[in-house]
């Protein structure tokens, strides 16, 4: 089975609950594509993390390490953000992700390559060219070797949400969160694909109406909508503290999808 994970910031923790339900059904994801937090989840799945392992990792993680507490002085916070251009440094997240992947023997895209196929791909946006790029495939256009490129670095390129994280710079090129250009790249698979979105179904209708004729996989009956409307993508601390609620939402809506699907 192939899987695509939409970007959505902290709401992406719901994907861990979705994974748990798939595991209980004995379903295995072979190839993954993701944008932003979806890229992070896709990378961890490609490294063969299961939902229980990811839950343990998060339970052992101090949220202040990834998202340091803000200064109580709002004016100071505002000036600091303006000066730096972002709220949080990306390095702690990249370091943590790199260590997690390395614990499974996965560091670069070569480690998840089968033949000529990479088992995980991600979307980032090239700021100068104003277009989305596929990682690792398009790295060769920047004089970079796709095989030797760190997966953790690529996932953070895909997750560099402007104003929240710094622009991701490599040499003279600038990249930002892939969700700005393509937040749900389900078109990258030709068949046997299931998509995961952390949004209400009705919010997808206009997008589907515009893409349905050019994207065969955008049928709607192969997409799981996880309603996380109680959270904003940038509610990092709130979402992290309420991660079990997000897990349960992912589990519930994935289970509901399969129950409805087999009743048709």
PDB file of C-alpha atoms in Angstrom:
ATOM      1  CA  UNK A   1       0.000   0.000   0.000  1.00  0.00           C
ATOM      2  CA  UNK A   2       1.159   3.535  -0.801  1.00  0.00           C
ATOM      3  CA  UNK A   3       0.300   6.426   1.514  1.00  0.00           C
ATOM      4  CA  UNK A   4       0.270  10.211   1.251  1.00  0.00           C
ATOM      5  CA  UNK A   5       0.273  12.482   4.298  1.00  0.00           C
ATOM      6  CA  UNK A   6      -0.941  16.051   4.153  1.00  0.00           C
ATOM      7  CA  UNK A   7       0.915  18.815   5.973  1.00  0.00           C
ATOM      8  CA  UNK A   8      -0.729  20.252   9.064  1.00  0.00           C
ATOM      9  CA  UNK A   9       1.761  21.150  11.775  1.00  0.00           C
ATOM     10  CA  UNK A  10       1.069  19.681  15.199  1.00  0.00           C
ATOM     11  CA  UNK A  11      -2.186  18.195  13.916  1.00  0.00           C
ATOM     12  CA  UNK A  12      -0.035  15.583  12.208  1.00  0.00           C
ATOM     13  CA  UNK A  13       0.268  13.750  15.529  1.00  0.00           C
ATOM     14  CA  UNK A  14      -3.120  12.304  14.580  1.00  0.00           C
ATOM     15  CA  UNK A  15      -1.305  10.218  11.973  1.00  0.00           C
ATOM     16  CA  UNK A  16       0.172   8.109  14.775  1.00  0.00           C
ATOM     17  CA  UNK A  17      -3.334   7.002  15.733  1.00  0.00           C
ATOM     18  CA  UNK A  18      -4.101   6.314  12.084  1.00  0.00           C
ATOM     19  CA  UNK A  19      -0.959   4.175  11.861  1.00  0.00           C
ATOM     20  CA  UNK A  20      -2.045   2.203  14.910  1.00  0.00           C
ATOM     21  CA  UNK A  21      -5.324   1.243  13.317  1.00  0.00           C
ATOM     22  CA  UNK A  22      -3.587   0.182  10.099  1.00  0.00           C
ATOM     23  CA  UNK A  23      -1.185  -1.941  12.144  1.00  0.00           C
ATOM     24  CA  UNK A  24      -4.073  -3.628  13.948  1.00  0.00           C
ATOM     25  CA  UNK A  25      -5.562  -4.547  10.586  1.00  0.00           C
ATOM     26  CA  UNK A  26      -2.246  -5.921   9.403  1.00  0.00           C
ATOM     27  CA  UNK A  27      -1.908  -3.305   6.692  1.00  0.00           C
ATOM     28  CA  UNK A  28       1.619  -2.254   5.793  1.00  0.00           C
ATOM     29  CA  UNK A  29       2.682   0.942   4.091  1.00  0.00           C
ATOM     30  CA  UNK A  30       5.416   0.308   1.528  1.00  0.00           C
ATOM     31  CA  UNK A  31       5.931   3.719  -0.078  1.00  0.00           C
ATOM     32  CA  UNK A  32       5.184   7.122   1.378  1.00  0.00           C
ATOM     33  CA  UNK A  33       4.938  10.737   0.281  1.00  0.00           C
ATOM     34  CA  UNK A  34       4.405  13.672   2.575  1.00  0.00           C
ATOM     35  CA  UNK A  35       4.511  17.417   2.927  1.00  0.00           C
ATOM     36  CA  UNK A  36       5.677  19.276   6.055  1.00  0.00           C
ATOM     37  CA  UNK A  37       4.700  17.207   9.123  1.00  0.00           C
ATOM     38  CA  UNK A  38       3.478  14.642   6.620  1.00  0.00           C
ATOM     39  CA  UNK A  39       7.064  14.415   5.352  1.00  0.00           C
ATOM     40  CA  UNK A  40       8.304  13.749   8.881  1.00  0.00           C
ATOM     41  CA  UNK A  41       5.741  10.992   9.407  1.00  0.00           C
ATOM     42  CA  UNK A  42       6.511   9.547   5.965  1.00  0.00           C
ATOM     43  CA  UNK A  43      10.230   9.435   6.819  1.00  0.00           C
ATOM     44  CA  UNK A  44       9.602   7.641  10.116  1.00  0.00           C
ATOM     45  CA  UNK A  45       7.334   5.087   8.442  1.00  0.00           C
ATOM     46  CA  UNK A  46       9.961   4.448   5.771  1.00  0.00           C
ATOM     47  CA  UNK A  47      12.449   3.783   8.594  1.00  0.00           C
ATOM     48  CA  UNK A  48       9.986   1.199   9.968  1.00  0.00           C
ATOM     49  CA  UNK A  49       8.896   2.956  13.124  1.00  0.00           C
ATOM     50  CA  UNK A  50       5.542   1.720  14.373  1.00  0.00           C
ATOM     51  CA  UNK A  51       2.945   3.722  16.274  1.00  0.00           C
ATOM     52  CA  UNK A  52       3.950   2.358  19.678  1.00  0.00           C
ATOM     53  CA  UNK A  53       7.571   3.368  19.130  1.00  0.00           C
ATOM     54  CA  UNK A  54       6.572   6.864  18.075  1.00  0.00           C
ATOM     55  CA  UNK A  55       4.313   7.229  21.101  1.00  0.00           C
ATOM     56  CA  UNK A  56       7.190   6.257  23.392  1.00  0.00           C
ATOM     57  CA  UNK A  57       9.490   8.742  21.688  1.00  0.00           C
ATOM     58  CA  UNK A  58       7.032  11.577  22.159  1.00  0.00           C
ATOM     59  CA  UNK A  59       6.422  10.644  25.787  1.00  0.00           C
ATOM     60  CA  UNK A  60      10.166  10.924  26.380  1.00  0.00           C
ATOM     61  CA  UNK A  61      10.487  14.234  24.547  1.00  0.00           C
ATOM     62  CA  UNK A  62      10.462  17.592  26.287  1.00  0.00           C
ATOM     63  CA  UNK A  63       8.364  19.966  24.199  1.00  0.00           C
ATOM     64  CA  UNK A  64      10.468  22.899  25.415  1.00  0.00           C
ATOM     65  CA  UNK A  65      13.402  21.440  23.511  1.00  0.00           C
ATOM     66  CA  UNK A  66      11.537  21.641  20.214  1.00  0.00           C
ATOM     67  CA  UNK A  67       9.435  24.720  20.946  1.00  0.00           C
ATOM     68  CA  UNK A  68      11.060  26.823  23.695  1.00  0.00           C
ATOM     69  CA  UNK A  69       8.668  28.690  25.965  1.00  0.00           C
ATOM     70  CA  UNK A  70       8.066  32.245  24.901  1.00  0.00           C
ATOM     71  CA  UNK A  71       9.143  35.201  26.972  1.00  0.00           C
ATOM     72  CA  UNK A  72       6.267  36.528  29.078  1.00  0.00           C
ATOM     73  CA  UNK A  73       7.004  39.961  27.646  1.00  0.00           C
ATOM     74  CA  UNK A  74       4.913  39.964  24.453  1.00  0.00           C
ATOM     75  CA  UNK A  75       6.645  43.090  23.156  1.00  0.00           C
ATOM     76  CA  UNK A  76      10.022  41.401  23.568  1.00  0.00           C
ATOM     77  CA  UNK A  77       8.723  38.343  21.727  1.00  0.00           C
ATOM     78  CA  UNK A  78       7.478  40.497  18.867  1.00  0.00           C
ATOM     79  CA  UNK A  79      10.776  42.347  18.426  1.00  0.00           C
ATOM     80  CA  UNK A  80      12.726  39.087  18.675  1.00  0.00           C
ATOM     81  CA  UNK A  81      10.575  37.481  15.989  1.00  0.00           C
ATOM     82  CA  UNK A  82      10.889  40.497  13.707  1.00  0.00           C
ATOM     83  CA  UNK A  83      14.654  40.571  14.142  1.00  0.00           C
ATOM     84  CA  UNK A  84      15.163  36.862  13.466  1.00  0.00           C
ATOM     85  CA  UNK A  85      12.261  36.426  11.076  1.00  0.00           C
ATOM     86  CA  UNK A  86      11.007  33.293  12.819  1.00  0.00           C
ATOM     87  CA  UNK A  87       9.821  31.917  16.172  1.00  0.00           C
ATOM     88  CA  UNK A  88      11.658  28.623  16.551  1.00  0.00           C
ATOM     89  CA  UNK A  89      15.025  27.291  15.478  1.00  0.00           C
ATOM     90  CA  UNK A  90      14.745  24.243  13.210  1.00  0.00           C
ATOM     91  CA  UNK A  91      17.981  22.586  14.373  1.00  0.00           C
ATOM     92  CA  UNK A  92      16.580  20.802  17.485  1.00  0.00           C
ATOM     93  CA  UNK A  93      13.881  19.180  15.356  1.00  0.00           C
ATOM     94  CA  UNK A  94      16.348  18.186  12.639  1.00  0.00           C
ATOM     95  CA  UNK A  95      18.806  16.769  15.192  1.00  0.00           C
ATOM     96  CA  UNK A  96      16.090  14.768  16.926  1.00  0.00           C
ATOM     97  CA  UNK A  97      14.759  13.392  13.654  1.00  0.00           C
ATOM     98  CA  UNK A  98      18.260  12.518  12.496  1.00  0.00           C
ATOM     99  CA  UNK A  99      18.951  10.551  15.684  1.00  0.00           C
ATOM    100  CA  UNK A 100      15.629   8.713  15.440  1.00  0.00           C
ATOM    101  CA  UNK A 101      16.236   7.662  11.856  1.00  0.00           C
ATOM    102  CA  UNK A 102      19.820   6.666  12.620  1.00  0.00           C
ATOM    103  CA  UNK A 103      18.563   4.365  15.380  1.00  0.00           C
ATOM    104  CA  UNK A 104      16.927   2.351  12.595  1.00  0.00           C
ATOM    105  CA  UNK A 105      20.006   2.470  10.395  1.00  0.00           C
ATOM    106  CA  UNK A 106      18.495   5.126   8.138  1.00  0.00           C
ATOM    107  CA  UNK A 107      20.364   8.339   7.425  1.00  0.00           C
ATOM    108  CA  UNK A 108      20.250   9.174   3.732  1.00  0.00           C
ATOM    109  CA  UNK A 109      17.837   8.462   0.914  1.00  0.00           C
ATOM    110  CA  UNK A 110      20.150   5.686  -0.245  1.00  0.00           C
ATOM    111  CA  UNK A 111      19.087   3.779   2.877  1.00  0.00           C
ATOM    112  CA  UNK A 112      15.464   3.698   1.682  1.00  0.00           C
ATOM    113  CA  UNK A 113      16.182   3.080  -1.981  1.00  0.00           C
ATOM    114  CA  UNK A 114      14.969  -0.079  -3.707  1.00  0.00           C
ATOM    115  CA  UNK A 115      16.239  -0.306  -7.248  1.00  0.00           C
ATOM    116  CA  UNK A 116      15.690   3.150  -8.671  1.00  0.00           C
ATOM    117  CA  UNK A 117      12.771   3.916  -6.328  1.00  0.00           C
ATOM    118  CA  UNK A 118      12.945   5.866  -3.082  1.00  0.00           C
ATOM    119  CA  UNK A 119      10.443   4.528  -0.540  1.00  0.00           C
ATOM    120  CA  UNK A 120       9.862   8.031   0.821  1.00  0.00           C
ATOM    121  CA  UNK A 121       9.508  11.308  -1.030  1.00  0.00           C
ATOM    122  CA  UNK A 122       8.703  14.817   0.136  1.00  0.00           C
ATOM    123  CA  UNK A 123       7.600  18.172  -1.182  1.00  0.00           C
ATOM    124  CA  UNK A 124       9.405  21.449  -0.526  1.00  0.00           C
ATOM    125  CA  UNK A 125       9.123  24.828  -2.226  1.00  0.00           C
ATOM    126  CA  UNK A 126      11.910  26.630  -4.046  1.00  0.00           C
ATOM    127  CA  UNK A 127      11.388  30.279  -3.105  1.00  0.00           C
ATOM    128  CA  UNK A 128      13.352  31.809  -5.978  1.00  0.00           C
ATOM    129  CA  UNK A 129      11.716  29.668  -8.662  1.00  0.00           C
ATOM    130  CA  UNK A 130       8.337  29.789  -6.905  1.00  0.00           C
ATOM    131  CA  UNK A 131       7.603  26.143  -7.519  1.00  0.00           C
ATOM    132  CA  UNK A 132       7.376  22.894  -5.601  1.00  0.00           C
ATOM    133  CA  UNK A 133      10.176  20.363  -5.820  1.00  0.00           C
ATOM    134  CA  UNK A 134      10.246  16.647  -5.110  1.00  0.00           C
ATOM    135  CA  UNK A 135      12.811  15.426  -2.619  1.00  0.00           C
ATOM    136  CA  UNK A 136      15.092  13.670  -3.254  1.00  0.00           C
ATOM    137  CA  UNK A 137      14.495  13.438  -7.031  1.00  0.00           C
ATOM    138  CA  UNK A 138      14.930  17.112  -7.855  1.00  0.00           C
ATOM    139  CA  UNK A 139      18.058  17.598  -5.744  1.00  0.00           C
ATOM    140  CA  UNK A 140      20.200  16.773  -8.768  1.00  0.00           C
ATOM    141  CA  UNK A 141      18.975  20.022 -10.325  1.00  0.00           C
ATOM    142  CA  UNK A 142      20.825  21.829  -7.536  1.00  0.00           C
ATOM    143  CA  UNK A 143      24.052  19.906  -7.945  1.00  0.00           C
ATOM    144  CA  UNK A 144      23.252  17.632  -4.989  1.00  0.00           C
ATOM    145  CA  UNK A 145      23.390  13.841  -4.889  1.00  0.00           C
ATOM    146  CA  UNK A 146      19.927  12.494  -3.996  1.00  0.00           C
ATOM    147  CA  UNK A 147      21.347   9.240  -2.618  1.00  0.00           C
ATOM    148  CA  UNK A 148      23.669  10.894  -0.096  1.00  0.00           C
ATOM    149  CA  UNK A 149      21.250  13.594   1.044  1.00  0.00           C
ATOM    150  CA  UNK A 150      20.115  13.243   4.706  1.00  0.00           C
ATOM    151  CA  UNK A 151      16.434  12.401   5.066  1.00  0.00           C
ATOM    152  CA  UNK A 152      16.156  14.497   8.241  1.00  0.00           C
ATOM    153  CA  UNK A 153      17.403  17.539   6.344  1.00  0.00           C
ATOM    154  CA  UNK A 154      14.888  16.972   3.543  1.00  0.00           C
ATOM    155  CA  UNK A 155      12.005  16.580   6.013  1.00  0.00           C
ATOM    156  CA  UNK A 156      12.934  19.884   7.651  1.00  0.00           C
ATOM    157  CA  UNK A 157      13.195  21.589   4.262  1.00  0.00           C
ATOM    158  CA  UNK A 158       9.631  20.422   3.675  1.00  0.00           C
ATOM    159  CA  UNK A 159       8.582  21.708   7.118  1.00  0.00           C
ATOM    160  CA  UNK A 160      10.155  25.181   7.109  1.00  0.00           C
ATOM    161  CA  UNK A 161       6.928  27.115   7.611  1.00  0.00           C
ATOM    162  CA  UNK A 162       7.644  30.836   7.112  1.00  0.00           C
ATOM    163  CA  UNK A 163       7.659  32.977  10.285  1.00  0.00           C
ATOM    164  CA  UNK A 164       7.510  29.834  12.435  1.00  0.00           C
ATOM    165  CA  UNK A 165      10.835  28.360  11.307  1.00  0.00           C
ATOM    166  CA  UNK A 166      13.734  29.977   9.450  1.00  0.00           C
ATOM    167  CA  UNK A 167      13.997  29.780   5.678  1.00  0.00           C
ATOM    168  CA  UNK A 168      15.940  26.655   4.797  1.00  0.00           C
ATOM    169  CA  UNK A 169      19.069  27.631   2.904  1.00  0.00           C
ATOM    170  CA  UNK A 170      21.368  25.326   0.968  1.00  0.00           C
ATOM    171  CA  UNK A 171      24.211  27.075  -0.846  1.00  0.00           C
ATOM    172  CA  UNK A 172      22.503  30.017  -2.558  1.00  0.00           C
ATOM    173  CA  UNK A 173      19.062  28.413  -2.713  1.00  0.00           C
ATOM    174  CA  UNK A 174      16.156  29.025  -0.344  1.00  0.00           C
ATOM    175  CA  UNK A 175      13.428  26.523   0.473  1.00  0.00           C
ATOM    176  CA  UNK A 176      10.280  26.696   2.581  1.00  0.00           C
ATOM    177  CA  UNK A 177       7.419  24.476   3.688  1.00  0.00           C
ATOM    178  CA  UNK A 178       6.109  22.437   0.778  1.00  0.00           C
ATOM    179  CA  UNK A 179       2.556  23.045   1.928  1.00  0.00           C
ATOM    180  CA  UNK A 180       2.740  26.526   0.439  1.00  0.00           C
ATOM    181  CA  UNK A 181       2.817  24.962  -3.024  1.00  0.00           C
ATOM    182  CA  UNK A 182       1.467  21.398  -2.717  1.00  0.00           C
ATOM    183  CA  UNK A 183       0.155  20.274   0.647  1.00  0.00           C
ATOM    184  CA  UNK A 184      -1.336  16.977  -0.507  1.00  0.00           C
ATOM    185  CA  UNK A 185       0.700  15.399  -3.345  1.00  0.00           C
ATOM    186  CA  UNK A 186      -1.463  12.346  -3.896  1.00  0.00           C
ATOM    187  CA  UNK A 187      -0.830  12.666  -7.627  1.00  0.00           C
ATOM    188  CA  UNK A 188       2.626  11.142  -7.121  1.00  0.00           C
ATOM    189  CA  UNK A 189       1.202   7.595  -7.005  1.00  0.00           C
ATOM    190  CA  UNK A 190      -0.521   5.887  -9.909  1.00  0.00           C
ATOM    191  CA  UNK A 191      -2.387   3.238  -7.932  1.00  0.00           C
ATOM    192  CA  UNK A 192      -2.959   1.504  -4.608  1.00  0.00           C
ATOM    193  CA  UNK A 193      -2.787   4.761  -2.704  1.00  0.00           C
ATOM    194  CA  UNK A 194      -4.564   6.007   0.377  1.00  0.00           C
ATOM    195  CA  UNK A 195      -4.396   9.626   1.447  1.00  0.00           C
ATOM    196  CA  UNK A 196      -4.510  11.075   4.953  1.00  0.00           C
ATOM    197  CA  UNK A 197      -5.685  14.624   5.607  1.00  0.00           C
ATOM    198  CA  UNK A 198      -6.011  16.420   8.939  1.00  0.00           C
ATOM    199  CA  UNK A 199      -9.018  18.486   7.970  1.00  0.00           C
ATOM    200  CA  UNK A 200     -12.770  18.301   7.679  1.00  0.00           C
ATOM    201  CA  UNK A 201     -13.952  16.769   4.449  1.00  0.00           C
ATOM    202  CA  UNK A 202     -15.890  19.840   3.335  1.00  0.00           C
ATOM    203  CA  UNK A 203     -12.727  21.960   3.337  1.00  0.00           C
ATOM    204  CA  UNK A 204     -11.354  19.767   0.586  1.00  0.00           C
ATOM    205  CA  UNK A 205     -14.226  20.081  -1.854  1.00  0.00           C
ATOM    206  CA  UNK A 206     -13.074  23.185  -3.733  1.00  0.00           C
ATOM    207  CA  UNK A 207      -9.581  21.791  -4.111  1.00  0.00           C
ATOM    208  CA  UNK A 208     -10.984  18.490  -5.342  1.00  0.00           C
ATOM    209  CA  UNK A 209     -13.238  20.258  -7.815  1.00  0.00           C
ATOM    210  CA  UNK A 210     -10.218  22.022  -9.355  1.00  0.00           C
ATOM    211  CA  UNK A 211      -7.976  18.954  -9.470  1.00  0.00           C
ATOM    212  CA  UNK A 212     -10.299  16.026 -10.011  1.00  0.00           C
ATOM    213  CA  UNK A 213      -9.995  15.985 -13.795  1.00  0.00           C
ATOM    214  CA  UNK A 214      -6.202  16.161 -13.853  1.00  0.00           C
ATOM    215  CA  UNK A 215      -5.443  13.877 -10.905  1.00  0.00           C
ATOM    216  CA  UNK A 216      -6.759  10.289 -11.224  1.00  0.00           C
ATOM    217  CA  UNK A 217      -6.048   9.427  -7.577  1.00  0.00           C
ATOM    218  CA  UNK A 218      -8.064  12.354  -6.269  1.00  0.00           C
ATOM    219  CA  UNK A 219     -11.318  10.394  -6.251  1.00  0.00           C
ATOM    220  CA  UNK A 220     -12.283  11.026  -2.655  1.00  0.00           C
ATOM    221  CA  UNK A 221     -13.062   7.416  -1.800  1.00  0.00           C
ATOM    222  CA  UNK A 222      -9.399   6.728  -1.055  1.00  0.00           C
ATOM    223  CA  UNK A 223      -8.864   9.685   1.281  1.00  0.00           C
ATOM    224  CA  UNK A 224      -9.186   9.599   5.066  1.00  0.00           C
ATOM    225  CA  UNK A 225     -10.231  12.911   6.592  1.00  0.00           C
ATOM    226  CA  UNK A 226      -9.232  13.346  10.239  1.00  0.00           C
ATOM    227  CA  UNK A 227     -11.170  16.217  11.801  1.00  0.00           C
ATOM    228  CA  UNK A 228      -8.635  18.151  13.874  1.00  0.00           C
ATOM    229  CA  UNK A 229     -10.495  21.463  13.685  1.00  0.00           C
ATOM    230  CA  UNK A 230     -10.039  22.094  17.423  1.00  0.00           C
ATOM    231  CA  UNK A 231      -6.363  22.756  16.706  1.00  0.00           C
ATOM    232  CA  UNK A 232      -4.378  25.158  14.599  1.00  0.00           C
ATOM    233  CA  UNK A 233      -1.346  23.823  12.777  1.00  0.00           C
ATOM    234  CA  UNK A 234       0.857  26.047  14.949  1.00  0.00           C
ATOM    235  CA  UNK A 235      -0.717  25.071  18.310  1.00  0.00           C
ATOM    236  CA  UNK A 236       2.499  23.197  19.064  1.00  0.00           C
ATOM    237  CA  UNK A 237       2.431  23.158  22.846  1.00  0.00           C
ATOM    238  CA  UNK A 238      -1.340  22.649  23.113  1.00  0.00           C
ATOM    239  CA  UNK A 239      -1.303  19.851  20.558  1.00  0.00           C
ATOM    240  CA  UNK A 240       1.705  18.190  22.140  1.00  0.00           C
ATOM    241  CA  UNK A 241       0.135  18.293  25.602  1.00  0.00           C
ATOM    242  CA  UNK A 242      -3.109  16.897  24.181  1.00  0.00           C
ATOM    243  CA  UNK A 243      -1.390  14.392  21.895  1.00  0.00           C
ATOM    244  CA  UNK A 244      -3.533  11.492  23.093  1.00  0.00           C
ATOM    245  CA  UNK A 245      -6.608  13.309  21.882  1.00  0.00           C
ATOM    246  CA  UNK A 246      -4.948  13.732  18.497  1.00  0.00           C
ATOM    247  CA  UNK A 247      -3.890  10.055  18.445  1.00  0.00           C
ATOM    248  CA  UNK A 248      -7.477   9.049  19.198  1.00  0.00           C
ATOM    249  CA  UNK A 249      -8.847  11.284  16.452  1.00  0.00           C
ATOM    250  CA  UNK A 250      -6.524   9.646  13.933  1.00  0.00           C
ATOM    251  CA  UNK A 251      -7.500   6.179  15.114  1.00  0.00           C
ATOM    252  CA  UNK A 252     -11.238   6.951  15.166  1.00  0.00           C
ATOM    253  CA  UNK A 253     -11.466   8.485  11.696  1.00  0.00           C
ATOM    254  CA  UNK A 254      -9.285   5.798  10.124  1.00  0.00           C
ATOM    255  CA  UNK A 255     -11.409   3.074  11.688  1.00  0.00           C
ATOM    256  CA  UNK A 256     -14.557   4.874  10.549  1.00  0.00           C
ATOM    257  CA  UNK A 257     -13.208   5.132   7.002  1.00  0.00           C
ATOM    258  CA  UNK A 258     -12.684   1.372   6.765  1.00  0.00           C
ATOM    259  CA  UNK A 259     -16.022   0.603   8.400  1.00  0.00           C
ATOM    260  CA  UNK A 260     -17.824   2.850   5.902  1.00  0.00           C
ATOM    261  CA  UNK A 261     -15.771   1.564   2.983  1.00  0.00           C
ATOM    262  CA  UNK A 262     -16.643  -2.096   3.557  1.00  0.00           C
ATOM    263  CA  UNK A 263     -20.318  -1.269   3.998  1.00  0.00           C
ATOM    264  CA  UNK A 264     -20.507   0.129   0.473  1.00  0.00           C
TER     265      UNK A 264
END
